[in-house]
XYZ file of C-alpha atoms in Angstrom:
550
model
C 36.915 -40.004 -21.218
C 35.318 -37.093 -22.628
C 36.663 -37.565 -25.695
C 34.842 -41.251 -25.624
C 31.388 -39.129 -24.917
C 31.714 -36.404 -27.369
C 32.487 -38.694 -30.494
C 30.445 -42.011 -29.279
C 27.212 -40.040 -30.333
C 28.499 -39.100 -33.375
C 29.758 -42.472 -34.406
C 26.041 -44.011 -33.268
C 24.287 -41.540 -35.488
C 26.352 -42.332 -38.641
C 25.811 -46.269 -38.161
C 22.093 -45.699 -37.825
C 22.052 -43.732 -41.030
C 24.099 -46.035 -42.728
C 21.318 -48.874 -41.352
C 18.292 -46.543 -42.431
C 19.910 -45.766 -45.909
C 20.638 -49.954 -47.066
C 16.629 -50.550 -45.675
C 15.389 -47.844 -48.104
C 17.707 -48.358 -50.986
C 16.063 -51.441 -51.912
C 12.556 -50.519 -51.154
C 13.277 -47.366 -53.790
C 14.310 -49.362 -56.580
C 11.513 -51.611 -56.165
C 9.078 -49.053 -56.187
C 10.832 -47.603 -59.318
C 10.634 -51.171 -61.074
C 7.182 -51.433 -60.074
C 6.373 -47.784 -61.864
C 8.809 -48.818 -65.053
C 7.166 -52.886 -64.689
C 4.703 -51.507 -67.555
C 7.226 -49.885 -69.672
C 8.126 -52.362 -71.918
C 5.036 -53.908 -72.951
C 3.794 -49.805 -73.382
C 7.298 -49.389 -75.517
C 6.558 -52.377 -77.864
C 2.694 -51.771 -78.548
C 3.526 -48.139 -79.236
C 6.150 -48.981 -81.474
C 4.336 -51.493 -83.108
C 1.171 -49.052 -83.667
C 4.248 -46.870 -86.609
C 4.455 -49.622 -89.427
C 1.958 -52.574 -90.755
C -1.521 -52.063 -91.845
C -4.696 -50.321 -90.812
C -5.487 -53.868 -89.346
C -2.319 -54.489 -87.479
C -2.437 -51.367 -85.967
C -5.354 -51.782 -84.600
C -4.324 -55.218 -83.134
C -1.794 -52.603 -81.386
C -4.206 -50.651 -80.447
C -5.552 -53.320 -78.411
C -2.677 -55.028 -77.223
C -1.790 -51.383 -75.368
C -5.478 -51.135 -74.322
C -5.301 -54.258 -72.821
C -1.796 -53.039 -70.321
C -2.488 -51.211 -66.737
C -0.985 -48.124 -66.782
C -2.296 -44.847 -66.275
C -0.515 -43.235 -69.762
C -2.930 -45.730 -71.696
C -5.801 -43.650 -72.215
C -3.637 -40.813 -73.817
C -1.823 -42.604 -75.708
C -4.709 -43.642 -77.323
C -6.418 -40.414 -77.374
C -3.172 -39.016 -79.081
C -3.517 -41.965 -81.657
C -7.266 -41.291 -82.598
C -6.311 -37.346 -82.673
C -3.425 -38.604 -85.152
C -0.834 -37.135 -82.905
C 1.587 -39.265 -82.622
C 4.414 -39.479 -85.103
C 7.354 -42.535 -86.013
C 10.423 -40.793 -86.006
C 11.735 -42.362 -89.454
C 15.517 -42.206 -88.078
C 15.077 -44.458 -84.895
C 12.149 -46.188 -85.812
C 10.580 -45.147 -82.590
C 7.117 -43.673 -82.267
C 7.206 -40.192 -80.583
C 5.393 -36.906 -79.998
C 6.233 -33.903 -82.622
C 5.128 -30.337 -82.450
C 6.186 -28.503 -85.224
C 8.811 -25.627 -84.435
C 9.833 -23.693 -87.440
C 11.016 -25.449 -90.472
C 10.880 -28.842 -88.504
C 9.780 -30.576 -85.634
C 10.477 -30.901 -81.437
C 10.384 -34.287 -80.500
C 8.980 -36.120 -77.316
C 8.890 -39.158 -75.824
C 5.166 -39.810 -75.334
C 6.154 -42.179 -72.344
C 8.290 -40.189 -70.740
C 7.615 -36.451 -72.014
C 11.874 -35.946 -72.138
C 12.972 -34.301 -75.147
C 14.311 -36.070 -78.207
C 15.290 -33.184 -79.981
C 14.617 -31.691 -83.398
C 13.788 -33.162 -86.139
C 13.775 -32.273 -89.908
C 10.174 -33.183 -92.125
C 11.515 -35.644 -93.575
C 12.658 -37.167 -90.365
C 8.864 -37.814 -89.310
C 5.968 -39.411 -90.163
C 2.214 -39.137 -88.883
C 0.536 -42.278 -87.762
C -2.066 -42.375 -90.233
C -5.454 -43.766 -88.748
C -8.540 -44.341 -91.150
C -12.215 -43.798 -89.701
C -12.371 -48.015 -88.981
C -9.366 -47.295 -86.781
C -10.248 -44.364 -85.104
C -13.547 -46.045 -84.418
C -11.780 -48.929 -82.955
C -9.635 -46.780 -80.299
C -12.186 -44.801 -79.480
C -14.464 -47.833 -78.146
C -11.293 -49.369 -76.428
C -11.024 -45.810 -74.737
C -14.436 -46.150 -73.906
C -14.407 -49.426 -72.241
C -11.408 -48.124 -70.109
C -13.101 -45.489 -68.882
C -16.345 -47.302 -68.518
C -14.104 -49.533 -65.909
C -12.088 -47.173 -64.454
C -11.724 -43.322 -63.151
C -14.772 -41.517 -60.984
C -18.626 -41.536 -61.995
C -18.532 -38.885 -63.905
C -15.865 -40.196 -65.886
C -17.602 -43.332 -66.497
C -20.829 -41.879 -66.855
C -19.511 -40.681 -69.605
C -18.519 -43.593 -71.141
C -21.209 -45.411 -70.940
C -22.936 -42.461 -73.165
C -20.460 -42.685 -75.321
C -21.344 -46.437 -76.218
C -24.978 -45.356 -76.576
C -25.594 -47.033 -80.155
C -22.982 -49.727 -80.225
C -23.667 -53.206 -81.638
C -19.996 -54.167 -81.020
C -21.075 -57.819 -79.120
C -17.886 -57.414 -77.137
C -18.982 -53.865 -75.721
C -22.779 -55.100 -75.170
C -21.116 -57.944 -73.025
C -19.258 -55.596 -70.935
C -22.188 -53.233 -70.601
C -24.284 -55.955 -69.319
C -21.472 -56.981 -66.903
C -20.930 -53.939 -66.001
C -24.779 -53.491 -65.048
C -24.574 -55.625 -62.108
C -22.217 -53.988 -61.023
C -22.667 -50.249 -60.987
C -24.662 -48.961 -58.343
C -24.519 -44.506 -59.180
C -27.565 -43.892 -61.301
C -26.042 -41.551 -63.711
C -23.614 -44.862 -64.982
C -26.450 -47.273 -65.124
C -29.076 -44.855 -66.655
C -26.712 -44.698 -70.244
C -25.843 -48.552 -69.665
C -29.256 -49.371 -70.030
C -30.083 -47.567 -72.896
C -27.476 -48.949 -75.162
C -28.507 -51.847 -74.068
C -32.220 -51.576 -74.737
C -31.170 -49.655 -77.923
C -28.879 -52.314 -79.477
C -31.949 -54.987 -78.073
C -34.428 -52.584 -80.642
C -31.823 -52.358 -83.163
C -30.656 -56.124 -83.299
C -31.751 -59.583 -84.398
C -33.167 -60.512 -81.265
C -37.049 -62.041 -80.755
C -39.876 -59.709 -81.823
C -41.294 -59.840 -77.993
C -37.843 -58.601 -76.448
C -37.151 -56.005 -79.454
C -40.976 -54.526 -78.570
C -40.368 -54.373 -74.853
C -36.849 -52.818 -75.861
C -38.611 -50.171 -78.077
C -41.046 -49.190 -75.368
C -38.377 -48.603 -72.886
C -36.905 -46.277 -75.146
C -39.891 -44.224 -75.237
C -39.533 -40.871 -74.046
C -35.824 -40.829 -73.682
C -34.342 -37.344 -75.520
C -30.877 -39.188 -76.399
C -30.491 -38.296 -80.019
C -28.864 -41.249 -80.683
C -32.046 -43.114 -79.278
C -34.382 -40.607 -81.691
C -33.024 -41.017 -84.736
C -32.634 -45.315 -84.078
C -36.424 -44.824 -83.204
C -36.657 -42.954 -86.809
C -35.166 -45.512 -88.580
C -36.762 -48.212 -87.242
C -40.043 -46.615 -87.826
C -39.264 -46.289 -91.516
C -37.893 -49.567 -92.499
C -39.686 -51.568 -94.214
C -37.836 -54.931 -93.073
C -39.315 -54.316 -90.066
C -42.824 -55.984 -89.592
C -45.907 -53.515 -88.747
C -46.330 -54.497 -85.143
C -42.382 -53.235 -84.262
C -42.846 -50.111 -86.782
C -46.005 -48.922 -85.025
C -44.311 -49.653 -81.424
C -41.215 -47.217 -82.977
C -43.715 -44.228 -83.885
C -45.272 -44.564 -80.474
C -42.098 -44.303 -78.764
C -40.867 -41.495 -81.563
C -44.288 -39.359 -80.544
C -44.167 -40.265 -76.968
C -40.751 -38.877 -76.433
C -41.321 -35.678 -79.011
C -44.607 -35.577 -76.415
C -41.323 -35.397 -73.273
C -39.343 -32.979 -75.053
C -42.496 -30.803 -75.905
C -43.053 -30.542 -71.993
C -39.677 -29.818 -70.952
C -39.716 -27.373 -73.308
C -42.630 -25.667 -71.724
C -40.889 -26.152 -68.238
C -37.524 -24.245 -69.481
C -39.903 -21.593 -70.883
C -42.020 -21.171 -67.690
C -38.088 -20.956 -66.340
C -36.671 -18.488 -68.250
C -39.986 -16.411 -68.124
C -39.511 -16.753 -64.029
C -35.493 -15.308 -64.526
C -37.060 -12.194 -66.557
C -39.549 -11.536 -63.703
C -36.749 -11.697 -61.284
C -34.249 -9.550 -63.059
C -37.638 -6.787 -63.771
C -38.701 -7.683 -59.524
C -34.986 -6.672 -59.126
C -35.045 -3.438 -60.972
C -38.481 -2.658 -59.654
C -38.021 -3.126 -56.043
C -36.183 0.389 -55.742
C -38.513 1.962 -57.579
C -41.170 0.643 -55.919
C -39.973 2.666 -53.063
C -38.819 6.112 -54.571
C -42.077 6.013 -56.704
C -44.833 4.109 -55.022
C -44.000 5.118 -51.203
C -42.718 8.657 -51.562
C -44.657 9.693 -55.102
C -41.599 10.392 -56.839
C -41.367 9.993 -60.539
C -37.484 8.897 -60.916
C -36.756 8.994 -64.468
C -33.102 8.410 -63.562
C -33.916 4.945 -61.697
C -32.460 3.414 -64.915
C -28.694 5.376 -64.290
C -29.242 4.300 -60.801
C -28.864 0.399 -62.412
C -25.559 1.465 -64.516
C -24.078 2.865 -61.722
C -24.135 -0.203 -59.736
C -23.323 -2.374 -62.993
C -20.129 -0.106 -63.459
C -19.544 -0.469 -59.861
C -19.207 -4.550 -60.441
C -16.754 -3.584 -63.596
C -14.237 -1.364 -61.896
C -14.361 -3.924 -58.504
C -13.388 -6.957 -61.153
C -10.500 -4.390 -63.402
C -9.029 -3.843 -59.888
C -9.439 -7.585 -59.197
C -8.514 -8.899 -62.456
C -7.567 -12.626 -60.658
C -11.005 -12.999 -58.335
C -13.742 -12.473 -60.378
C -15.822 -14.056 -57.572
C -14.436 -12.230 -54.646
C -14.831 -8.686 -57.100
C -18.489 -9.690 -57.761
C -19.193 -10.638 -53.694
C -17.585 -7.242 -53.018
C -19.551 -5.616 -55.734
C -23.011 -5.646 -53.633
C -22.496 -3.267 -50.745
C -20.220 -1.464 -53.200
C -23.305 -0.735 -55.885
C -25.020 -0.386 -52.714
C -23.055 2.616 -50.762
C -22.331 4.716 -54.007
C -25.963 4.582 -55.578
C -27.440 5.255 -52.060
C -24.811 7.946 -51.577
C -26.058 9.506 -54.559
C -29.936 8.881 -54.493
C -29.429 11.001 -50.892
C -27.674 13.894 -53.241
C -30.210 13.958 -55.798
C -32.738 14.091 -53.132
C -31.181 16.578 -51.490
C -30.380 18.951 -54.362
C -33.694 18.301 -56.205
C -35.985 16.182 -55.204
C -36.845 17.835 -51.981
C -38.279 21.068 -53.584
C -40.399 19.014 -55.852
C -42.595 17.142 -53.283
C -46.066 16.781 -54.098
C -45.319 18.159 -57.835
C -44.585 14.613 -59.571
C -44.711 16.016 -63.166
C -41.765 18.400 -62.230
C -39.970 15.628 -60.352
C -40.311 13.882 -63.653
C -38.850 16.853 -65.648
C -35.568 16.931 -63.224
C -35.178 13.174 -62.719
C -34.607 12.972 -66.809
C -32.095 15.701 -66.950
C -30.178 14.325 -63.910
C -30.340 11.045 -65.766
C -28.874 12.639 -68.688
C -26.047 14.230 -66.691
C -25.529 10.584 -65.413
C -24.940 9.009 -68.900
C -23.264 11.675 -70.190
C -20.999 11.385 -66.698
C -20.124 7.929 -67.459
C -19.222 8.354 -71.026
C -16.626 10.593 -70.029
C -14.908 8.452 -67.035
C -15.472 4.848 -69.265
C -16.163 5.942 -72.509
C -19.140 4.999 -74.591
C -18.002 1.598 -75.092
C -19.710 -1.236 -73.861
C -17.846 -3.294 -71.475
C -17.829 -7.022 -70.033
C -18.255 -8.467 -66.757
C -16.671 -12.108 -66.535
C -19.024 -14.391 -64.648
C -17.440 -16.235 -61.749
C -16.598 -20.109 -62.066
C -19.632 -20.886 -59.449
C -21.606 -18.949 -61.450
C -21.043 -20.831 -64.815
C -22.341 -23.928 -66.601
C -25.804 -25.308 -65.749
C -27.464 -27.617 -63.888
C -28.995 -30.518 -65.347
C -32.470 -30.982 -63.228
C -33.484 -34.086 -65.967
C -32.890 -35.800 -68.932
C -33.064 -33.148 -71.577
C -33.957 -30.143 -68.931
C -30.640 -28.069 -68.069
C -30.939 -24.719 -66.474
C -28.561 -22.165 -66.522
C -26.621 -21.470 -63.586
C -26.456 -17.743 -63.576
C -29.899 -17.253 -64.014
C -30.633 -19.445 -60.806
C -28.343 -17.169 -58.735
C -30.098 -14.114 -59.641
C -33.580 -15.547 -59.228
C -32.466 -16.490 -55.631
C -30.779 -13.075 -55.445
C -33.852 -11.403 -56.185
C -35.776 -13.346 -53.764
C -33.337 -12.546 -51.093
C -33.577 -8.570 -51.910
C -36.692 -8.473 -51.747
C -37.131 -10.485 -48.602
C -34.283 -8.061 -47.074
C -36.172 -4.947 -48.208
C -39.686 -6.357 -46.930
C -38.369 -6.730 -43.772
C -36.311 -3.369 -43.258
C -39.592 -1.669 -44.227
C -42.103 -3.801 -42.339
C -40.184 -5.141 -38.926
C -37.669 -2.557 -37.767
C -38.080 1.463 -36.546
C -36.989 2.430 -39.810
C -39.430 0.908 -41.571
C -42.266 2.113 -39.434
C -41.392 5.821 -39.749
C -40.972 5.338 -43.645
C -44.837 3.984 -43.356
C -45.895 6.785 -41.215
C -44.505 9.708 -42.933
C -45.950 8.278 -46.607
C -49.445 7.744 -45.138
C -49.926 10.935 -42.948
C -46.859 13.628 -42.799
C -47.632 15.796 -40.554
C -49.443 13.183 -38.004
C -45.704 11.766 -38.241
C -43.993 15.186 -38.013
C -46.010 16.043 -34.601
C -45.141 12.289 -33.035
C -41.409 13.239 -33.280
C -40.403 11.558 -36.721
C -38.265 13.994 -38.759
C -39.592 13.468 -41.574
C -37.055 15.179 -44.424
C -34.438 12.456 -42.907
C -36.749 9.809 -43.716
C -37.218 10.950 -47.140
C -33.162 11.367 -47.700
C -32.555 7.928 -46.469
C -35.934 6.551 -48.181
C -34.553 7.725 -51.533
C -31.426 6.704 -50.976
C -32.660 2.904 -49.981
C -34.339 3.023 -53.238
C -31.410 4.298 -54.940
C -29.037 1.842 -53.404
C -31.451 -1.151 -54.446
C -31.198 0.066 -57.695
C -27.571 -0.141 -57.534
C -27.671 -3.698 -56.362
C -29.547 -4.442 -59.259
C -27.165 -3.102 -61.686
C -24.285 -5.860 -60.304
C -27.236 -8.850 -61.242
C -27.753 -7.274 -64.552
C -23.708 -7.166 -65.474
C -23.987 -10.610 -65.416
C -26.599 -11.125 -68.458
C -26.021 -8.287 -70.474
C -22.927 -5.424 -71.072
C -22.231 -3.113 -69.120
C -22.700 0.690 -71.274
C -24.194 3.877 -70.730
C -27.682 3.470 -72.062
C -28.272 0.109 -70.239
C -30.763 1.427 -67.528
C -32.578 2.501 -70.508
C -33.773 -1.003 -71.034
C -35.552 -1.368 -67.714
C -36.941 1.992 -66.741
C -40.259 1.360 -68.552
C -40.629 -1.800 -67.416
C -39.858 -1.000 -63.432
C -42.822 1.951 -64.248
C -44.846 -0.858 -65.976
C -44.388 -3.461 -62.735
C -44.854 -1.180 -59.640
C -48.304 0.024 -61.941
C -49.276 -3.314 -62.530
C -48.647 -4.618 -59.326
C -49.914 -1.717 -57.101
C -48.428 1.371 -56.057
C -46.388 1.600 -53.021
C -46.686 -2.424 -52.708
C -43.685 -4.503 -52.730
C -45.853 -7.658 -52.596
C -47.443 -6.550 -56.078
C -44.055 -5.620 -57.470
C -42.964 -9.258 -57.197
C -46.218 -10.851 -58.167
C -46.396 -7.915 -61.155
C -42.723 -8.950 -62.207
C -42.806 -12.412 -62.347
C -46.052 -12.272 -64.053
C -45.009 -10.219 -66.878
C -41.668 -11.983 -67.457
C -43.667 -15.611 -67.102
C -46.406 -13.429 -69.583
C -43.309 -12.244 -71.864
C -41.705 -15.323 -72.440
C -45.371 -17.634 -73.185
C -45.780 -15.417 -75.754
C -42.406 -14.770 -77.260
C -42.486 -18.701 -79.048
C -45.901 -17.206 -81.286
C -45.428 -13.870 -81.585
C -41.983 -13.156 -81.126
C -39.768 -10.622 -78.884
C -40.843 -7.381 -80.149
C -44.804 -8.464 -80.183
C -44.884 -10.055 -77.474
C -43.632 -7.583 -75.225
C -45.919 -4.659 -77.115
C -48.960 -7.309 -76.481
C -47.896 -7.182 -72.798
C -48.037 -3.649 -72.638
C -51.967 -3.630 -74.091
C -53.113 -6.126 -71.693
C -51.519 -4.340 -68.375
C -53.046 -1.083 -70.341
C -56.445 -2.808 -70.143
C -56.105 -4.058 -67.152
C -54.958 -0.863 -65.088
C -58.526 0.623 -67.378
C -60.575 -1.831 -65.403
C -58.555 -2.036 -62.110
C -56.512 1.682 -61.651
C -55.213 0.309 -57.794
C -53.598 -2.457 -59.485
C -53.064 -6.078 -58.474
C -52.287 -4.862 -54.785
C -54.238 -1.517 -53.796
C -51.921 0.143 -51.305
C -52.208 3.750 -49.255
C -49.796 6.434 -49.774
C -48.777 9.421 -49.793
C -50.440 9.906 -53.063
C -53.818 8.298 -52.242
C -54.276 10.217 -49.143
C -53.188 13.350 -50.961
């Protein structure tokens, strides 16, 4: 009996596998002949694309469009790249990278390996530019059916000029259909295009043109050209062309301005970003800092030792790169105010004096831990590429982040000084010391941890900057003149000026840069904030100091 119990279990389980296993036999294979259902018909229309002419081939280029399977669309691709190969020895078309003296063989199907193969033993696929043509438009209307938006979105561009009546049908099919605006945007233009382009009624060809008006396509521009300047065309559709030509030079002029206004609004944020510790060392406490600009390398260097130590997570280095640039450019702003700076009070030609040699020692520092070579900072993957705000308007995507970086400094710094304790003794102490001193503030701690903000924000800085220009020795040199030139233009002591003064200049800078180039432009900058600070000394944003009340 308890034999009977011990195997009877046993015995159960084995029939129930044996059960489970003749269910899912069947219902493998059938799944594998549904996968390998395709194979065939791909097999023959490959093979057949390896002998004949230009013209049959492309009758096998369609008859393998025409088959669902997911290996279509690089299969063709390979054939308009003229990558596939007929292996001369089985007939059979095939995949061949060259290895030596000869060839490794594929099977494009399949991707197993056929093997070498001598030169002789091969044979490109030759395609002609009628043929590649061809399988590029069959790729097209694949992907104009199939895959995500972006995908087809892409197709439909691609088609942008066609006056294949085939294509045109399936755009306008495919019209009614699509619902994501970034498909049916392109649809419609190579529709309206091949409308303008074709033999249809003058009526429908001038409504055509005038749709196209304004659209920066290239395509679309030069059709627009052509039509304007062919004299087949009658003077009523020539005229309509030139309007649309001048209308959408007209779009492109604008956009233009807008990517100007832009890129002069990123070159105020970078200068609001290297002026905002400055603003603090030199407008609150009256320090000349003529080392603000090694400040910025340090916390640029500080981003390129984070990502050598990170190699993998450029992101994650660059994140851990703030507080980083932070904590060692405040740690040493507190030293240098320490050592130096606290003698010098009240003496800002002296502080001047120091603050250059220190900034010397800083360079010279750097050169020999890094050397004098100029080194790279890789920008993260969420940093790259651009966004595309309209038709013909694409802004950069690293330039965004630090214009919202800046913002966010700034706001962070504007509140520590105006809504917290901190802030409040760093405003007493700058507008009447000893008032402060006799109310219980100490005073030299303030300044220590006031230079050391400044220096710290500095160092921040120096991790935007890595990400628009190298990373070297003599890179704060670029901004110190213009952090002196914002905070003056602005208004001492006033953060609110140094971000109005900032964007201002770089908006200023880059208006003039199209006329009068970099160099002039920025020295024509420099005469007007001149002339300006002649009429109005305070600046933009008159603010009491240390200074002033001195």
């Amino acid at each position: 009996m308890l034999r009977t119990v011990t195997v009877g279990p046993h015995l159960l389980s084995l029939l129930l596998a044996l059960i489970a296993a003749s269910f899912a036999a069947p219902a493998t294979a059938s799944d594998s002949a549904g996968d390998s259902a395709a194979e065939p018909a791909l097999r023959r229309a490959l093979n057949a694309l390896a002998g004949g002419s230009f013209r049959d081939r492309g009758a096998a280029a369609q008859a393998l469009a025409a088959i669902e399977d997911d290996r279509v669309n690089e299969l063709l691709s390979a054939l308009a790249d003229g990558q596939l190969y007929r292996d001369r020895r089985t007939e059979q078309v095939v995949f061949a990278e060259r290895s030596g003296s000869g060839y490794t063989l594929r099977d494009p199907l399949t991707g197993a390996d056929l093997g070498a193969g001598r030169r002789r033993d091969v044979r490109r696929v030759g395609v002609n530019n009628a043929l590649r043509g061809q399988v590029e438009q069959l790729l097209a209307q694949r992907r104009l059916t199939r895959g995500p938006v972006a995908a087809r979105a892409a197709a439909a561009e691609a088609l942008i000029g066609t006056a294949d009546p085939a294509l045109l049908e399936l755009l306008e099919s495919r019209l009614g259909i699509e619902t994501d605006e970034s498909v049916t945007t392109p649809i419609q233009t190579a529709l309206e295009l091949a409308t303008a382009l074709g033999s249809a009624p003058e009526a429908e060809r001038l409504a055509a043109i005038e749709a196209l008006a304004g659209n920066p396509d290239p395509g679309v521009r030069a059709a627009l050209r052509t039509l304007a300047e062919d004299a087949g065309n009658g003077d009523t559709l020539r005229r309509a062309a030139v309007a649309a030509e001048a209308a959408t030079a007209q779009r492109l002029e604008r956009l233009a301005q807008l990517e100007t206004l832009f890129f002069g609004l990123s070159l105020g944020s970078v200068l609001v970003l290297a002026a905002i510790g400055l603003a603090i060392t030199f407008g609150v406490m009256g320090v000349i800092n003529m080392a603000h600009g090694e400040l910025i390398m340090l916390g640029a260097y500080c981003s390129y030792v984070l990502q050598t130590l990170l190699p993998t997570a450029p992101g994650v280095a660059l994140l851990l790169s703030v507080p980083a640039a932070f904590a060692v450019a405040g740690a040493i702003g507190m030293l240098i105010e320490r050592s130096v700076i606290q003698h010098l009070y009240g003496r800002p030609l002296e502080t001047l004096l120091a603050t250059f040699g220190i900034s010397l020692i800083l360079q010279q520092a750097v050169r020999s831990i890094f050397s004098p070579l100029n080194r790279t900072v890789a920008t993260p993957e969420f940093m790259s590429g651009s966004f595309e705000i309209a038709a013909g308007l694409s802004l950069t995507a690293t330039r965004i982040y630090i214009l919202g970086f800046s913002l966010t400094a700034f706001a962070l710094v504007w509140l520590l000084l105006n809504r917290s304790r901190f802030g409040l003794a760093v405003r007493a102490v700058s507008q009447n010391r000893a008032m402060a001193r006799s109310l219980g503030v100490r005073s030299e701690r303030i300044d220590t941890l006031t230079f050391g903000l400044g220096a710290g924000v500095a160092g921040v800085a120096g991790v935007a900057l890595s990400q628009l220009t190298n990373v070297g020795p003599n890179m704060g040199q670029a901004y110190i003149i213009d952090s002196f030139l914002v905070v003056v233009f602005g208004g001492v002591g006033n953060l609110w000026g140094t971000l109005v003064g900032g964007l201002s200049i770089g908006m200023l800078n880059k208006l003039l840069e199209p006329f009068a180039g970099a160099v002039l432009a920025k020295i024509t900058v420099l005469i007007m904030v001149i002339l300006f600070i002649q009429r109005r000394p305070q600046g933009l944003f008159p603010q009491r100091g240390r200074a002033a009340a001195d």
